[in-house]
mmCIF file with all atom_site columns, C-alpha atoms in Angstrom:
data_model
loop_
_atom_site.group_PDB
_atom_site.id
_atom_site.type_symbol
_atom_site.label_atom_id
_atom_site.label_alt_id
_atom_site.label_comp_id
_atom_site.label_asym_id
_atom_site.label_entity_id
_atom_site.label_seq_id
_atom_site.pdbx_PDB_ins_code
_atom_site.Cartn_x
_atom_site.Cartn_y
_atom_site.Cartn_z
_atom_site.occupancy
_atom_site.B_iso_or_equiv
_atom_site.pdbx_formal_charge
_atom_site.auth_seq_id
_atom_site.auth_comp_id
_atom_site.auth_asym_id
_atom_site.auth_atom_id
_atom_site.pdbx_PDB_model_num
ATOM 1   C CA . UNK A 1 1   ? -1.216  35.401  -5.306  1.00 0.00 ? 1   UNK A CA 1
ATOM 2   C CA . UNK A 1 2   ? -0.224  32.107  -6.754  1.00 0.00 ? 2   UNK A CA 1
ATOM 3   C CA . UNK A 1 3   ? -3.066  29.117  -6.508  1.00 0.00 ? 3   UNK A CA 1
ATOM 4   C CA . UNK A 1 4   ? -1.844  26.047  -4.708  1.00 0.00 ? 4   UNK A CA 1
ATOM 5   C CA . UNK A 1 5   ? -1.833  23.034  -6.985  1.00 0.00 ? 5   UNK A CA 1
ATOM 6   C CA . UNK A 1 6   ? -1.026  19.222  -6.164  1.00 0.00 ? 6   UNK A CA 1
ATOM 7   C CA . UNK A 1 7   ? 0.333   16.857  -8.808  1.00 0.00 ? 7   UNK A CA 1
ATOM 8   C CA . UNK A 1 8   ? 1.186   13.459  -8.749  1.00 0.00 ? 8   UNK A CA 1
ATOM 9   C CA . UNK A 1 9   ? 5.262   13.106  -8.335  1.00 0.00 ? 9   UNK A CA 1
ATOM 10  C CA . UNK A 1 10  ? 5.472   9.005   -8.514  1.00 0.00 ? 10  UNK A CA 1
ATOM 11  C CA . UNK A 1 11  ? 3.699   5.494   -8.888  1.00 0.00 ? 11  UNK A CA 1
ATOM 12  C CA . UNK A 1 12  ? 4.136   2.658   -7.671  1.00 0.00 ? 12  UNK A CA 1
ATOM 13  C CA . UNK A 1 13  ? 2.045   -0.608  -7.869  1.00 0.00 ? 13  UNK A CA 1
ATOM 14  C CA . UNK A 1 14  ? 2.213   -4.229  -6.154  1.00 0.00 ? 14  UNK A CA 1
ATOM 15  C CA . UNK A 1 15  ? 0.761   -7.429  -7.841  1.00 0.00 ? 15  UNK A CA 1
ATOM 16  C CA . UNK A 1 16  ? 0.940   -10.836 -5.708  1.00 0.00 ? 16  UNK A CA 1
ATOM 17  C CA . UNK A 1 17  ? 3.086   -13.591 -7.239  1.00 0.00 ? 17  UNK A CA 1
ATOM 18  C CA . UNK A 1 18  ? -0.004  -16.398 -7.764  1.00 0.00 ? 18  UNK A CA 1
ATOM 19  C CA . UNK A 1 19  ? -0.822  -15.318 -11.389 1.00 0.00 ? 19  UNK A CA 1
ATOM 20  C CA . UNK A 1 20  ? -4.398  -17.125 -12.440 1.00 0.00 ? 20  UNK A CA 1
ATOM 21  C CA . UNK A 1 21  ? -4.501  -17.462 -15.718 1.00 0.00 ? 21  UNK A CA 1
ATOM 22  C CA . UNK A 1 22  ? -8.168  -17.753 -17.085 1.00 0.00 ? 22  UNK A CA 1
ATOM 23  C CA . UNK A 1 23  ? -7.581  -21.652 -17.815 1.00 0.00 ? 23  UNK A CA 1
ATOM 24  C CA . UNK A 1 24  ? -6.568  -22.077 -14.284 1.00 0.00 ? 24  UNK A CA 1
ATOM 25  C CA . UNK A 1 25  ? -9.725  -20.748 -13.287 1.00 0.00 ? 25  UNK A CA 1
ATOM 26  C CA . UNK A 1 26  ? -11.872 -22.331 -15.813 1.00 0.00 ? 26  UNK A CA 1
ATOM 27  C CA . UNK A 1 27  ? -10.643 -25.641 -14.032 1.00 0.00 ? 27  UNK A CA 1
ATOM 28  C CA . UNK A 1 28  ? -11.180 -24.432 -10.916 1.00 0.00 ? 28  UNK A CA 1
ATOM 29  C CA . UNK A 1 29  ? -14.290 -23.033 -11.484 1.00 0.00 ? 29  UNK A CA 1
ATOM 30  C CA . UNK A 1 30  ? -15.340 -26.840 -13.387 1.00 0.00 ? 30  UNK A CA 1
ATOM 31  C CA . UNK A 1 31  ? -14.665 -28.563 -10.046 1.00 0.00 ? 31  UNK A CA 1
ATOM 32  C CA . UNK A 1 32  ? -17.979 -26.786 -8.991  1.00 0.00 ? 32  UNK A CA 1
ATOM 33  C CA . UNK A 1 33  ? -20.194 -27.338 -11.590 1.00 0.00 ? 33  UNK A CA 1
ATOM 34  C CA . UNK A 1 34  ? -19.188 -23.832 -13.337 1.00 0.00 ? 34  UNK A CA 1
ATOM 35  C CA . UNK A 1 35  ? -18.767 -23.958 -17.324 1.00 0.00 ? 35  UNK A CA 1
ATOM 36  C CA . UNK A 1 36  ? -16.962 -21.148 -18.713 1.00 0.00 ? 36  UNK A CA 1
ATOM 37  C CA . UNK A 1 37  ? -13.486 -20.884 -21.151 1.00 0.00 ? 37  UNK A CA 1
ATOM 38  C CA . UNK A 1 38  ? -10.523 -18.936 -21.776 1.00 0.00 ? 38  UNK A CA 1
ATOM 39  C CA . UNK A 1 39  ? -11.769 -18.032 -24.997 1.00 0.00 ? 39  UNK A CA 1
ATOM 40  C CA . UNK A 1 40  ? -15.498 -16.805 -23.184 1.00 0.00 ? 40  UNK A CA 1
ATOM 41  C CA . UNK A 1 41  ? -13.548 -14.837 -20.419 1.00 0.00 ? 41  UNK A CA 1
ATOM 42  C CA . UNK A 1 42  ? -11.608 -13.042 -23.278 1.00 0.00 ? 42  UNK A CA 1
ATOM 43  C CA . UNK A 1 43  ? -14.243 -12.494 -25.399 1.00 0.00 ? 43  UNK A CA 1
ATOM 44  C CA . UNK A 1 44  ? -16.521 -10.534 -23.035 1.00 0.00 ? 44  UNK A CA 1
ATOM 45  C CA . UNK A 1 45  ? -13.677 -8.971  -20.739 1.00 0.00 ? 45  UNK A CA 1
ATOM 46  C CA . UNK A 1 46  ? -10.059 -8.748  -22.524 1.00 0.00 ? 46  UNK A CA 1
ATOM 47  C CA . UNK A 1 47  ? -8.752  -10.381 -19.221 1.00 0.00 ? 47  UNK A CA 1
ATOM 48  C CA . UNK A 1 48  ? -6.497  -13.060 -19.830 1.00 0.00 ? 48  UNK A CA 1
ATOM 49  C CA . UNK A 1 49  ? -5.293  -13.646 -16.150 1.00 0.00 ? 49  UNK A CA 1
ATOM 50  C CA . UNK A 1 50  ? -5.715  -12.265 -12.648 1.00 0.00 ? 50  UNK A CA 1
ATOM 51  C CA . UNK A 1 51  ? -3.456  -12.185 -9.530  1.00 0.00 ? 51  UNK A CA 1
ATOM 52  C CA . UNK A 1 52  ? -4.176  -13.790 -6.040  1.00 0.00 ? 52  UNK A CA 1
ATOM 53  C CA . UNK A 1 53  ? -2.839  -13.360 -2.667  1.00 0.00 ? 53  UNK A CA 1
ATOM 54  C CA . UNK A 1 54  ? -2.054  -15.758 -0.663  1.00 0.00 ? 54  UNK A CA 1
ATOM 55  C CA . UNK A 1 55  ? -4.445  -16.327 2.677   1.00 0.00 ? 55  UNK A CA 1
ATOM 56  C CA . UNK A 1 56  ? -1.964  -14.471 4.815   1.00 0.00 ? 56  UNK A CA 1
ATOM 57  C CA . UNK A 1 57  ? -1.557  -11.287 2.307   1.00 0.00 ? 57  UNK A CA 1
ATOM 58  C CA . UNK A 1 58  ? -4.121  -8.276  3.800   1.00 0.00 ? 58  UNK A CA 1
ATOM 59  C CA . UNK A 1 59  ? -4.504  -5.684  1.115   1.00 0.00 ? 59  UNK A CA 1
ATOM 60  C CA . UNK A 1 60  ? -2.330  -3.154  4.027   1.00 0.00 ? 60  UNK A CA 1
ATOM 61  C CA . UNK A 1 61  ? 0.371   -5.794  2.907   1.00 0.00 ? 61  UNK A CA 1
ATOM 62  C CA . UNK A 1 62  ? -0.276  -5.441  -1.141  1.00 0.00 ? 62  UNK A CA 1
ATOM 63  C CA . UNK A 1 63  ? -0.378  -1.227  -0.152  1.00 0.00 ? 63  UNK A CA 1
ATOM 64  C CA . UNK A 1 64  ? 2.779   -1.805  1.256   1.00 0.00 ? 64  UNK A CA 1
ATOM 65  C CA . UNK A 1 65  ? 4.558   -2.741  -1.365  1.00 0.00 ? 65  UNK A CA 1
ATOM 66  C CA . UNK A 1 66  ? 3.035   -0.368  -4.068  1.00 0.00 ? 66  UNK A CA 1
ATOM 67  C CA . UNK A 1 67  ? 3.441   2.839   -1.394  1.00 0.00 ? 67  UNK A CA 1
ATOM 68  C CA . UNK A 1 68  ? 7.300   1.810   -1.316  1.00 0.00 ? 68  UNK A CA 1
ATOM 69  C CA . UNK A 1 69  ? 7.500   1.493   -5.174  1.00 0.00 ? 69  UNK A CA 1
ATOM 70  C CA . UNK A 1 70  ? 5.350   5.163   -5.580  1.00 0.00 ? 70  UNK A CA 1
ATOM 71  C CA . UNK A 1 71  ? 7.352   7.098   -3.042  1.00 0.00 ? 71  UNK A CA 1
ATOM 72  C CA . UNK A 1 72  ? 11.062  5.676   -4.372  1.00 0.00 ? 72  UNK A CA 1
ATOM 73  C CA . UNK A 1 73  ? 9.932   6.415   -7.964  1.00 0.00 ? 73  UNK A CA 1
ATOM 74  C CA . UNK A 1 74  ? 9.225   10.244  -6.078  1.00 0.00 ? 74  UNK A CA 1
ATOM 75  C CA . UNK A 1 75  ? 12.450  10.256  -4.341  1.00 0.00 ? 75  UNK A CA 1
ATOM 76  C CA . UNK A 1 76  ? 10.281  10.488  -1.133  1.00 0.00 ? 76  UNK A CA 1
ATOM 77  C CA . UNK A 1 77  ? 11.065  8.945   2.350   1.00 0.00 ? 77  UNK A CA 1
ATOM 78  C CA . UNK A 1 78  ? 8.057   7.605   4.402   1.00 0.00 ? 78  UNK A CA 1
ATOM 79  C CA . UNK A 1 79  ? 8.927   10.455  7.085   1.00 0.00 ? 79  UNK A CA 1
ATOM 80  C CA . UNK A 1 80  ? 8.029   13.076  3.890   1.00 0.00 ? 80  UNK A CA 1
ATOM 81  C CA . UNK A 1 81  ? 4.068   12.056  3.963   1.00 0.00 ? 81  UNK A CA 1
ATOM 82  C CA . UNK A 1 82  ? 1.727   13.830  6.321   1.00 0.00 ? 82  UNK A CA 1
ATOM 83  C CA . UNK A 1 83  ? -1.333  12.588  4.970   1.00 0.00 ? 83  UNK A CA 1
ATOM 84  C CA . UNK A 1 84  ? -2.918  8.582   4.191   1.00 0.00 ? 84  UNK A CA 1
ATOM 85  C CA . UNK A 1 85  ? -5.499  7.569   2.111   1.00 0.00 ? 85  UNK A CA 1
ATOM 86  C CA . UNK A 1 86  ? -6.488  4.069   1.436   1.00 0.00 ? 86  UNK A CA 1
ATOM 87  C CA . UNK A 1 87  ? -9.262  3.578   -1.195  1.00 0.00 ? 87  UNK A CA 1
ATOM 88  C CA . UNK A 1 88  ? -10.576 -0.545  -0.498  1.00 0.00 ? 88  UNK A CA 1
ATOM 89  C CA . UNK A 1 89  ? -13.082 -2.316  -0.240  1.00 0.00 ? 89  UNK A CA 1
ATOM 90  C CA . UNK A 1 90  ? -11.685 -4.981  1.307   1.00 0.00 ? 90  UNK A CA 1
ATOM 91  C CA . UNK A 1 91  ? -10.241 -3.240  4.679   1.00 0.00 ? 91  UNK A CA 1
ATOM 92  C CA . UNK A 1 92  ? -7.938  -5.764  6.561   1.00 0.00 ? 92  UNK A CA 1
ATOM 93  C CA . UNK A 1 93  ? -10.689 -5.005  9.477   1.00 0.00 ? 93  UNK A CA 1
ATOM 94  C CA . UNK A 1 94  ? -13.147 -2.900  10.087  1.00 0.00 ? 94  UNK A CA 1
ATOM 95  C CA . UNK A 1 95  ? -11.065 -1.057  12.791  1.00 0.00 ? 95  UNK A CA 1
ATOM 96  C CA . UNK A 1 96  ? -8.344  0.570   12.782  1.00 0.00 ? 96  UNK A CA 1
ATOM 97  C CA . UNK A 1 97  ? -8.744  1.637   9.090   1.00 0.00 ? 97  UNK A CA 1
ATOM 98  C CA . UNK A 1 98  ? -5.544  -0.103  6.748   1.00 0.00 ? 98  UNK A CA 1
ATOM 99  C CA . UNK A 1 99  ? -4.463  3.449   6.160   1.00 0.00 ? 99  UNK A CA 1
ATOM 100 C CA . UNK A 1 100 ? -3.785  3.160   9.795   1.00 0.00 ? 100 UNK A CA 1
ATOM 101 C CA . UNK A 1 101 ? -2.384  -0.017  10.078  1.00 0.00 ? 101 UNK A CA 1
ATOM 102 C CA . UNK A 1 102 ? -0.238  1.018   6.440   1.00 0.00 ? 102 UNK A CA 1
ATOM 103 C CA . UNK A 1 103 ? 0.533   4.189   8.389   1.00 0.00 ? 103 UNK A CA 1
ATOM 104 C CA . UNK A 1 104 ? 1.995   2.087   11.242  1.00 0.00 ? 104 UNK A CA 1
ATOM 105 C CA . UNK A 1 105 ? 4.058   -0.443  8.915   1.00 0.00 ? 105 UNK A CA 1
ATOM 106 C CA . UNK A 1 106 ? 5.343   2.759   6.831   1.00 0.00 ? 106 UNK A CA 1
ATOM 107 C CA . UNK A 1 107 ? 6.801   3.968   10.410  1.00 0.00 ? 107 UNK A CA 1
ATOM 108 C CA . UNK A 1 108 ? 4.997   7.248   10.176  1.00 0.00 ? 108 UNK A CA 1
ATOM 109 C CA . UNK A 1 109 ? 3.112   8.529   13.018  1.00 0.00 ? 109 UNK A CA 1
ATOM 110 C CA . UNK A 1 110 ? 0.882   11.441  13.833  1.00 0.00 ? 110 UNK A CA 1
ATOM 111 C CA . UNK A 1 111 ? -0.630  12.214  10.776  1.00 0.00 ? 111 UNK A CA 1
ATOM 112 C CA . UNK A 1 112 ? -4.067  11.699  9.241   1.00 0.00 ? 112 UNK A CA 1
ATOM 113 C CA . UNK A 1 113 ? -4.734  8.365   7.606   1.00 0.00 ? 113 UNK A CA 1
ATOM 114 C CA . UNK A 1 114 ? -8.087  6.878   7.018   1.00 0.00 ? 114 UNK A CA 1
ATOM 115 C CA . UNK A 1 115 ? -10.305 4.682   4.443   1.00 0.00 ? 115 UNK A CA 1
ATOM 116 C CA . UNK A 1 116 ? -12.275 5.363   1.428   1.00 0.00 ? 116 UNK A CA 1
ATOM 117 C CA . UNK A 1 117 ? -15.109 2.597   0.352   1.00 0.00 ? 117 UNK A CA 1
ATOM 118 C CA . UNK A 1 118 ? -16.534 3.357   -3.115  1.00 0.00 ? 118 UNK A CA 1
ATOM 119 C CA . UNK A 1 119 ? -15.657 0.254   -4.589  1.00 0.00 ? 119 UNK A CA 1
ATOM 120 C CA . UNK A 1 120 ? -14.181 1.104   -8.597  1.00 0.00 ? 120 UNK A CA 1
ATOM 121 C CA . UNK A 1 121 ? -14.083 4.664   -8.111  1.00 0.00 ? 121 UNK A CA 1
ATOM 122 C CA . UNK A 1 122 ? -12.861 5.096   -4.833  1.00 0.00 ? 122 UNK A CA 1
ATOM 123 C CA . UNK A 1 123 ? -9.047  5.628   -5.793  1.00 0.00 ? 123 UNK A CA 1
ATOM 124 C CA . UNK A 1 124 ? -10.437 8.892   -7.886  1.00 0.00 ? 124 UNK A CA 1
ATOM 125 C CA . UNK A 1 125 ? -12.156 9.699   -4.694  1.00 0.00 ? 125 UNK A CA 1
ATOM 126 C CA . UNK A 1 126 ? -9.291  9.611   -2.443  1.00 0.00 ? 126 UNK A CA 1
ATOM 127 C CA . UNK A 1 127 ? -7.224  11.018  -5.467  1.00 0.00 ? 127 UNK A CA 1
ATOM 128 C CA . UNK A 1 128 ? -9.981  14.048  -5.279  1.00 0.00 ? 128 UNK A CA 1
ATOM 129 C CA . UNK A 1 129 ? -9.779  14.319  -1.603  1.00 0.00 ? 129 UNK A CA 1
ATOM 130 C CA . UNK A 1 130 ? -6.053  14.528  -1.465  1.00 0.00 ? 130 UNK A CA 1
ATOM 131 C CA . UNK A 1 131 ? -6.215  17.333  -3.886  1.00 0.00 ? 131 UNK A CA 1
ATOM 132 C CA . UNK A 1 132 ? -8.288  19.492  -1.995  1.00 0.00 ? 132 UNK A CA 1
ATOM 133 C CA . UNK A 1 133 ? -6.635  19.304  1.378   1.00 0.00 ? 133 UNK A CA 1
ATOM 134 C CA . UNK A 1 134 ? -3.121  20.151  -0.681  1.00 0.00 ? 134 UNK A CA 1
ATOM 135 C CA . UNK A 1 135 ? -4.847  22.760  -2.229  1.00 0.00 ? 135 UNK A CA 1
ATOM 136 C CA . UNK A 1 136 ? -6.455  24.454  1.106   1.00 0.00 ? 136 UNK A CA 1
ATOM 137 C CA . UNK A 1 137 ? -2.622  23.339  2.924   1.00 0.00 ? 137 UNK A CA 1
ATOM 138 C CA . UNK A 1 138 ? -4.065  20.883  5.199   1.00 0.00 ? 138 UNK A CA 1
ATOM 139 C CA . UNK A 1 139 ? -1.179  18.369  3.695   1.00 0.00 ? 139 UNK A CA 1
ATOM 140 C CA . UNK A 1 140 ? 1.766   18.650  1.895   1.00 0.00 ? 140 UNK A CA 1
ATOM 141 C CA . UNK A 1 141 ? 2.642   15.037  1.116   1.00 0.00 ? 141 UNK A CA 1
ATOM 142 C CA . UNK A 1 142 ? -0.146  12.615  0.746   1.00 0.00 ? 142 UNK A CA 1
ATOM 143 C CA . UNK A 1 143 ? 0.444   9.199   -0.175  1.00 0.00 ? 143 UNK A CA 1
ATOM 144 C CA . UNK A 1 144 ? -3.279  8.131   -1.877  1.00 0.00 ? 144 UNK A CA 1
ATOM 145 C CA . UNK A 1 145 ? -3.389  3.853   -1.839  1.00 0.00 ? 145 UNK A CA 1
ATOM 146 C CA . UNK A 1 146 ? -5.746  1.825   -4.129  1.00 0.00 ? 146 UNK A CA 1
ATOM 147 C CA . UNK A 1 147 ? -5.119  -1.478  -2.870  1.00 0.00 ? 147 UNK A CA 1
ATOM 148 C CA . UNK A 1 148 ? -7.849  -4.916  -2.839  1.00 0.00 ? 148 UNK A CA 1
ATOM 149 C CA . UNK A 1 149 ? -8.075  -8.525  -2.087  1.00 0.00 ? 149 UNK A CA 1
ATOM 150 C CA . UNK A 1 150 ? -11.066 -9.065  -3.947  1.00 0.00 ? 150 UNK A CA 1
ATOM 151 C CA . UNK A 1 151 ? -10.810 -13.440 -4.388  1.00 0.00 ? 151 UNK A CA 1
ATOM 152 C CA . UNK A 1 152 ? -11.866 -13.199 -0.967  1.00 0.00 ? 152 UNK A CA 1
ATOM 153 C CA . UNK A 1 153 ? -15.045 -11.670 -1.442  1.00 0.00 ? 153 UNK A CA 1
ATOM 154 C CA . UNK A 1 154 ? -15.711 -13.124 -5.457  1.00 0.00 ? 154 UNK A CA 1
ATOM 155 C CA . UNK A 1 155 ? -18.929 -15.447 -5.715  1.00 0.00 ? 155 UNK A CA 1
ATOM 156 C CA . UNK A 1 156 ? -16.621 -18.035 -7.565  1.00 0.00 ? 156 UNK A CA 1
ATOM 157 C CA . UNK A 1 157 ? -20.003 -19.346 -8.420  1.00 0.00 ? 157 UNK A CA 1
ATOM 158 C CA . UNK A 1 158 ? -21.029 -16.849 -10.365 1.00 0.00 ? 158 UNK A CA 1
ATOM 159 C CA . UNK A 1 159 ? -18.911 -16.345 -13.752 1.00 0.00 ? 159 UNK A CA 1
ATOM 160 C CA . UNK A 1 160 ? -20.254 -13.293 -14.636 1.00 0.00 ? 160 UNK A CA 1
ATOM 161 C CA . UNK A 1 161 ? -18.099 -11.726 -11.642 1.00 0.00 ? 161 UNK A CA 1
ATOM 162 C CA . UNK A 1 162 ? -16.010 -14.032 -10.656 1.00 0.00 ? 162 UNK A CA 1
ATOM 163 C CA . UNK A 1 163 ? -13.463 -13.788 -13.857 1.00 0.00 ? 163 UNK A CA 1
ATOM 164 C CA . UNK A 1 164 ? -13.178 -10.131 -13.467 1.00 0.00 ? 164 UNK A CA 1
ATOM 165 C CA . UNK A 1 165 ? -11.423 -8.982  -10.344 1.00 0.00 ? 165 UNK A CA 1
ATOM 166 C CA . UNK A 1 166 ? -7.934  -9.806  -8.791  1.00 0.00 ? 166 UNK A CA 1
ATOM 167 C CA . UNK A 1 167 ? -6.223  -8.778  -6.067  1.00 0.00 ? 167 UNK A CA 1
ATOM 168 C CA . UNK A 1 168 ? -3.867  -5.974  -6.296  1.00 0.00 ? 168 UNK A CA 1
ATOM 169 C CA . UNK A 1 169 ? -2.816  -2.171  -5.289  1.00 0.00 ? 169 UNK A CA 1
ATOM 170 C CA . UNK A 1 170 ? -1.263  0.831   -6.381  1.00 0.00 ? 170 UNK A CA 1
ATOM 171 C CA . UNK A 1 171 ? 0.012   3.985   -5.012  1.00 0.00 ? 171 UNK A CA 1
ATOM 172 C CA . UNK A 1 172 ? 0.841   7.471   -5.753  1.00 0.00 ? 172 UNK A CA 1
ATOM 173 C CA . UNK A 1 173 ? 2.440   10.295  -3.469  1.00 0.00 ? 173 UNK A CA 1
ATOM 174 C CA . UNK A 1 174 ? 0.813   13.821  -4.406  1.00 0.00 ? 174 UNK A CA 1
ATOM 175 C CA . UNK A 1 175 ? 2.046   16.808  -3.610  1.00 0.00 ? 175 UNK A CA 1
#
């Protein structure tokens, strides 16, 4: 008796097109009293820019994009995926879950999709959770989303935390 396995069969990820570069921000940040450099940001981080959305981007919208990337690069169609999972921490609401609402804009219906909040690890999570319900046949496709709008949660007054997050997502059909 052969042990079910899953394995990831694509990627796909989704930046925004406002690029920030860390001089851009170091202006930004000046018009508020905060002091910090290109150079400083480098220094301690390795980050040399970031990427925004725009007010009306939801991070459903950035998982969008990188879902359709990751399930091309499979060879998969949306109608393929019976299972959603959307690691964020910054949900478009609180309810319905974005896997939901990406579930809806993907066209797919009646299959499970839901939300995992663990901030940096919570694509592993998802990633882990995928695995097991492949591996016990609750799901043959999932489509597992990492996808944030963190500048709309940053403390731009703090520059400790401020320079290190962007908004972004990426995908990854496992089967």
């Amino acid at each position: 008796l052969m042990t079910p396995f899953s394995r990831i069969t694509g990627t796909g990820s989704y930046l925004p097109p406002r690029r920030v570069t860390n001089d851009d921000l170091a202006k930004d940040l000046a018009t508020r009293g905060i002091e910090t450099s290109d150079q400083w940001i480098v220094e301690r981080t390795g980050i040399h820019a970031r990427h925004f959305a725009a007010p009306d981007v939801s991070s459903s919208d950035l998982g969008l994009e990188a879902a359709k990337h990751a399930l091309e690069a499979a060879g998969r169609k949306a109608s393929d995926v019976d299972l959603i999972i959307v690691a964020t921490s910054t949900p478009d609401m609180v309810f319905p879950s974005s896997a939901a609402i990406l579930q809806h804009k993907l066209g797919i219906a009646g299959c499970p999709a839901f939300d995992v909040q663990a901030v940096c690890s919570g694509f592993v999570y998802a990633l882990t959770v995928a695995d097991a319900m492949i591996r016990t046949g609750t799901a043959r496709c999932a489509l597992v989303i990492g996808a944030e709008v963190f500048s709309r949660i940053l403390d731009f007054n703090d520059r400790t935390t401020c320079v290190l997050f962007g908004d972004g997502a990426g995908a990854v059909p496992v089967r």
